[in-house]
Amino acid sequence: MSGVIITSTTLKNILEQGQLKVARRKQRNNDDSYNYFISPKLMLEFHNGRVIYAAPTYIVIEYQKLTHIGLLCFLRYVSECFTRLVKPYVSNDKKIYNIYLEKEDTFSIRCHLPKKGSGYTFKVVDSQTKKEISYSTPNKNVIIDYALVDIKNLWESSEKIGFNLEVRQLEY
């Protein structure tokens, strides 16, 4: 897997050294929308989250604030860094969504699953046997022991900007 698994320290170093580049491209078939691609490819690791929604195209993983406050602080930092990176490209009236959704006692991330047939696959591991298994949509409340996720890009529509996260590996 090519890419950099980031921590707050590695992200800070990449930013300070000017290594993080952003490319803005128009989305296909849409005059008012753009994608912001990041180089080098950055990845995030997540541990012990609970699936609260699973669909054929994405999953939503939830964390309790009290037990995962360090992760929440890290995601706030990542969101802040990327907001500063794309802000020069956008008008001030556009809302830039965070990489996470925060509620009173919990926060969650939404991760896209790679499209089947695109030649892009991801690894799924049985947490008990540590052997690779074929993917099936996890049931609600399943604990994801480990998730490796790409920050694929940021998307911009006429009114808002958000993150596209894509699963590279799941262990449950």
mmCIF file of C-alpha atoms in Angstrom:
data_model
loop_
_atom_site.group_PDB
_atom_site.id
_atom_site.type_symbol
_atom_site.label_atom_id
_atom_site.label_comp_id
_atom_site.label_asym_id
_atom_site.label_seq_id
_atom_site.Cartn_x
_atom_site.Cartn_y
_atom_site.Cartn_z
ATOM 1 C CA MET A 1 0.000 0.000 0.000
ATOM 2 C CA SER A 2 1.563 3.220 -1.097
ATOM 3 C CA GLY A 3 0.936 6.294 0.951
ATOM 4 C CA VAL A 4 1.800 7.827 4.284
ATOM 5 C CA ILE A 5 -0.060 6.743 7.410
ATOM 6 C CA ILE A 6 -0.290 10.025 9.254
ATOM 7 C CA THR A 7 -0.075 10.955 12.889
ATOM 8 C CA SER A 8 -0.228 14.520 14.142
ATOM 9 C CA THR A 9 3.596 14.617 14.091
ATOM 10 C CA THR A 10 3.978 13.297 10.537
ATOM 11 C CA LEU A 11 1.256 15.640 9.257
ATOM 12 C CA LYS A 12 2.923 18.606 10.985
ATOM 13 C CA ASN A 13 6.307 17.669 9.448
ATOM 14 C CA ILE A 14 4.830 17.238 5.958
ATOM 15 C CA LEU A 15 3.156 20.650 6.217
ATOM 16 C CA GLU A 16 6.240 22.415 7.626
ATOM 17 C CA GLN A 17 8.463 20.971 4.900
ATOM 18 C CA GLY A 18 6.023 22.059 2.190
ATOM 19 C CA GLN A 19 5.619 18.482 0.942
ATOM 20 C CA LEU A 20 1.811 18.494 0.862
ATOM 21 C CA LYS A 21 0.460 19.596 -2.510
ATOM 22 C CA VAL A 22 -3.138 20.208 -3.551
ATOM 23 C CA ALA A 23 -4.383 19.922 -7.140
ATOM 24 C CA ARG A 24 -7.791 21.392 -8.000
ATOM 25 C CA ARG A 25 -9.696 19.767 -10.878
ATOM 26 C CA LYS A 26 -13.182 20.266 -12.253
ATOM 27 C CA GLN A 27 -15.515 17.345 -11.704
ATOM 28 C CA ARG A 28 -16.718 15.641 -14.860
ATOM 29 C CA ASN A 29 -20.038 16.833 -16.256
ATOM 30 C CA ASN A 30 -20.415 19.607 -13.693
ATOM 31 C CA ASP A 31 -19.358 23.210 -14.243
ATOM 32 C CA ASP A 32 -19.589 24.374 -10.622
ATOM 33 C CA SER A 33 -17.939 21.462 -8.813
ATOM 34 C CA TYR A 34 -14.316 20.624 -8.141
ATOM 35 C CA ASN A 35 -12.207 17.919 -6.533
ATOM 36 C CA TYR A 36 -9.060 18.673 -4.541
ATOM 37 C CA PHE A 37 -6.491 15.892 -4.780
ATOM 38 C CA ILE A 38 -3.736 15.632 -2.187
ATOM 39 C CA SER A 39 -0.175 14.480 -2.768
ATOM 40 C CA PRO A 40 1.400 12.471 -1.243
ATOM 41 C CA LYS A 41 -1.436 10.049 -0.570
ATOM 42 C CA LEU A 42 -2.346 10.213 3.117
ATOM 43 C CA MET A 43 -3.952 7.443 5.142
ATOM 44 C CA LEU A 44 -5.552 7.260 8.583
ATOM 45 C CA GLU A 45 -5.685 4.328 11.006
ATOM 46 C CA PHE A 46 -8.727 3.711 13.199
ATOM 47 C CA HIS A 47 -9.186 1.181 16.009
ATOM 48 C CA ASN A 48 -12.187 -0.236 17.893
ATOM 49 C CA GLY A 49 -15.015 1.615 16.201
ATOM 50 C CA ARG A 50 -18.601 0.397 15.974
ATOM 51 C CA VAL A 51 -20.472 0.160 12.666
ATOM 52 C CA ILE A 52 -23.653 2.240 12.917
ATOM 53 C CA TYR A 53 -24.576 2.076 9.233
ATOM 54 C CA ALA A 54 -23.443 -0.118 6.365
ATOM 55 C CA ALA A 55 -24.462 0.123 2.727
ATOM 56 C CA PRO A 56 -23.020 -1.438 -0.426
ATOM 57 C CA THR A 57 -21.081 1.770 -1.144
ATOM 58 C CA TYR A 58 -20.024 3.030 2.295
ATOM 59 C CA ILE A 59 -19.900 2.368 6.039
ATOM 60 C CA VAL A 60 -20.207 4.714 9.009
ATOM 61 C CA ILE A 61 -18.029 3.949 12.029
ATOM 62 C CA GLU A 62 -18.799 5.519 15.403
ATOM 63 C CA TYR A 63 -16.597 6.197 18.433
ATOM 64 C CA GLN A 64 -17.403 7.222 22.009
ATOM 65 C CA LYS A 65 -15.876 10.590 22.893
ATOM 66 C CA LEU A 66 -14.838 9.569 26.400
ATOM 67 C CA THR A 67 -12.803 6.567 25.288
ATOM 68 C CA HIS A 68 -11.488 7.985 21.991
ATOM 69 C CA ILE A 69 -10.841 11.648 22.858
ATOM 70 C CA GLY A 70 -7.296 11.438 21.440
ATOM 71 C CA LEU A 71 -8.660 10.315 18.072
ATOM 72 C CA LEU A 72 -11.241 13.110 18.090
ATOM 73 C CA CYS A 73 -8.546 15.720 18.798
ATOM 74 C CA PHE A 74 -6.428 14.274 15.983
ATOM 75 C CA LEU A 75 -9.346 14.396 13.525
ATOM 76 C CA ARG A 76 -10.015 18.012 14.528
ATOM 77 C CA TYR A 77 -6.370 18.801 13.754
ATOM 78 C CA VAL A 78 -6.528 17.015 10.374
ATOM 79 C CA SER A 79 -9.737 18.873 9.445
ATOM 80 C CA GLU A 80 -8.199 22.199 10.459
ATOM 81 C CA CYS A 81 -5.054 21.544 8.376
ATOM 82 C CA PHE A 82 -7.008 20.624 5.258
ATOM 83 C CA THR A 83 -9.375 23.560 5.699
ATOM 84 C CA ARG A 84 -6.360 25.895 5.662
ATOM 85 C CA LEU A 85 -5.024 24.153 2.540
ATOM 86 C CA VAL A 86 -8.172 24.503 0.414
ATOM 87 C CA LYS A 87 -9.401 27.857 1.779
ATOM 88 C CA PRO A 88 -7.394 29.930 -0.761
ATOM 89 C CA TYR A 89 -9.232 28.185 -3.623
ATOM 90 C CA VAL A 90 -12.805 28.749 -2.431
ATOM 91 C CA SER A 91 -15.111 31.634 -1.666
ATOM 92 C CA ASN A 92 -15.724 32.512 1.976
ATOM 93 C CA ASP A 93 -19.418 31.618 1.860
ATOM 94 C CA LYS A 94 -18.799 27.884 1.339
ATOM 95 C CA LYS A 95 -19.006 25.592 4.338
ATOM 96 C CA ILE A 96 -16.108 23.168 4.707
ATOM 97 C CA TYR A 97 -17.277 20.057 6.523
ATOM 98 C CA ASN A 98 -15.022 18.247 8.972
ATOM 99 C CA ILE A 99 -13.578 14.811 8.291
ATOM 100 C CA TYR A 100 -15.835 13.552 11.113
ATOM 101 C CA LEU A 101 -19.386 14.156 12.348
ATOM 102 C CA GLU A 102 -19.544 15.123 16.017
ATOM 103 C CA LYS A 103 -22.519 14.595 18.306
ATOM 104 C CA GLU A 104 -22.892 15.122 22.056
ATOM 105 C CA ASP A 105 -21.309 11.843 23.246
ATOM 106 C CA THR A 106 -20.030 10.328 19.994
ATOM 107 C CA PHE A 107 -18.347 11.117 16.705
ATOM 108 C CA SER A 108 -18.315 9.156 13.467
ATOM 109 C CA ILE A 109 -16.571 8.862 10.121
ATOM 110 C CA ARG A 110 -18.106 7.881 6.811
ATOM 111 C CA CYS A 111 -15.880 5.803 4.537
ATOM 112 C CA HIS A 112 -16.605 4.846 0.953
ATOM 113 C CA LEU A 113 -15.954 1.298 -0.172
ATOM 114 C CA PRO A 114 -14.043 0.839 -3.434
ATOM 115 C CA LYS A 115 -16.240 0.213 -6.450
ATOM 116 C CA LYS A 116 -16.344 -3.432 -7.445
ATOM 117 C CA GLY A 117 -14.986 -4.149 -10.885
ATOM 118 C CA SER A 118 -12.784 -1.057 -10.915
ATOM 119 C CA GLY A 119 -9.691 -3.146 -10.290
ATOM 120 C CA TYR A 120 -9.255 -1.435 -6.923
ATOM 121 C CA THR A 121 -9.713 -3.764 -4.011
ATOM 122 C CA PHE A 122 -9.207 -3.592 -0.298
ATOM 123 C CA LYS A 123 -8.089 -6.108 2.259
ATOM 124 C CA VAL A 124 -10.465 -7.635 4.818
ATOM 125 C CA VAL A 125 -9.021 -9.619 7.723
ATOM 126 C CA ASP A 126 -10.774 -11.832 10.257
ATOM 127 C CA SER A 127 -9.705 -10.411 13.624
ATOM 128 C CA GLN A 128 -9.743 -13.859 15.278
ATOM 129 C CA THR A 129 -7.712 -15.859 12.747
ATOM 130 C CA LYS A 130 -5.801 -12.913 11.206
ATOM 131 C CA LYS A 131 -6.500 -14.452 7.783
ATOM 132 C CA GLU A 132 -7.741 -12.538 4.780
ATOM 133 C CA ILE A 133 -11.436 -13.117 4.049
ATOM 134 C CA SER A 134 -13.848 -12.004 1.350
ATOM 135 C CA TYR A 135 -15.755 -8.830 2.123
ATOM 136 C CA SER A 136 -19.356 -8.851 3.193
ATOM 137 C CA THR A 137 -21.146 -5.766 4.449
ATOM 138 C CA PRO A 138 -20.672 -5.712 8.237
ATOM 139 C CA ASN A 139 -23.773 -5.839 10.384
ATOM 140 C CA LYS A 140 -24.791 -2.886 12.505
ATOM 141 C CA ASN A 141 -22.935 -2.772 15.861
ATOM 142 C CA VAL A 142 -20.020 -4.903 14.612
ATOM 143 C CA ILE A 143 -16.741 -3.702 16.123
ATOM 144 C CA ILE A 144 -14.114 -2.769 13.540
ATOM 145 C CA ASP A 145 -10.858 -3.717 15.246
ATOM 146 C CA TYR A 146 -8.748 -1.918 12.638
ATOM 147 C CA ALA A 147 -9.450 0.256 9.616
ATOM 148 C CA LEU A 148 -6.948 1.795 7.220
ATOM 149 C CA VAL A 149 -8.529 4.629 5.245
ATOM 150 C CA ASP A 150 -7.289 6.852 2.386
ATOM 151 C CA ILE A 151 -8.016 10.550 2.364
ATOM 152 C CA LYS A 152 -8.953 10.223 -1.301
ATOM 153 C CA ASN A 153 -9.827 13.857 -1.986
ATOM 154 C CA LEU A 154 -11.976 16.781 -0.984
ATOM 155 C CA TRP A 155 -15.031 17.543 -3.102
ATOM 156 C CA GLU A 156 -16.629 20.909 -3.712
ATOM 157 C CA SER A 157 -20.206 21.525 -4.781
ATOM 158 C CA SER A 158 -21.945 24.854 -5.255
ATOM 159 C CA GLU A 159 -22.489 25.337 -1.504
ATOM 160 C CA LYS A 160 -20.108 23.103 0.447
ATOM 161 C CA ILE A 161 -16.857 21.154 0.607
ATOM 162 C CA GLY A 162 -16.319 17.737 2.191
ATOM 163 C CA PHE A 163 -13.911 14.830 2.493
ATOM 164 C CA ASN A 164 -13.921 11.570 0.534
ATOM 165 C CA LEU A 165 -12.471 8.784 2.649
ATOM 166 C CA GLU A 166 -12.008 5.329 1.132
ATOM 167 C CA VAL A 167 -11.375 2.030 2.913
ATOM 168 C CA ARG A 168 -8.096 0.240 2.160
ATOM 169 C CA GLN A 169 -8.237 -2.396 4.902
ATOM 170 C CA LEU A 170 -10.771 -3.589 7.469
ATOM 171 C CA GLU A 171 -10.303 -6.011 10.325
ATOM 172 C CA TYR A 172 -13.397 -7.229 12.162
#
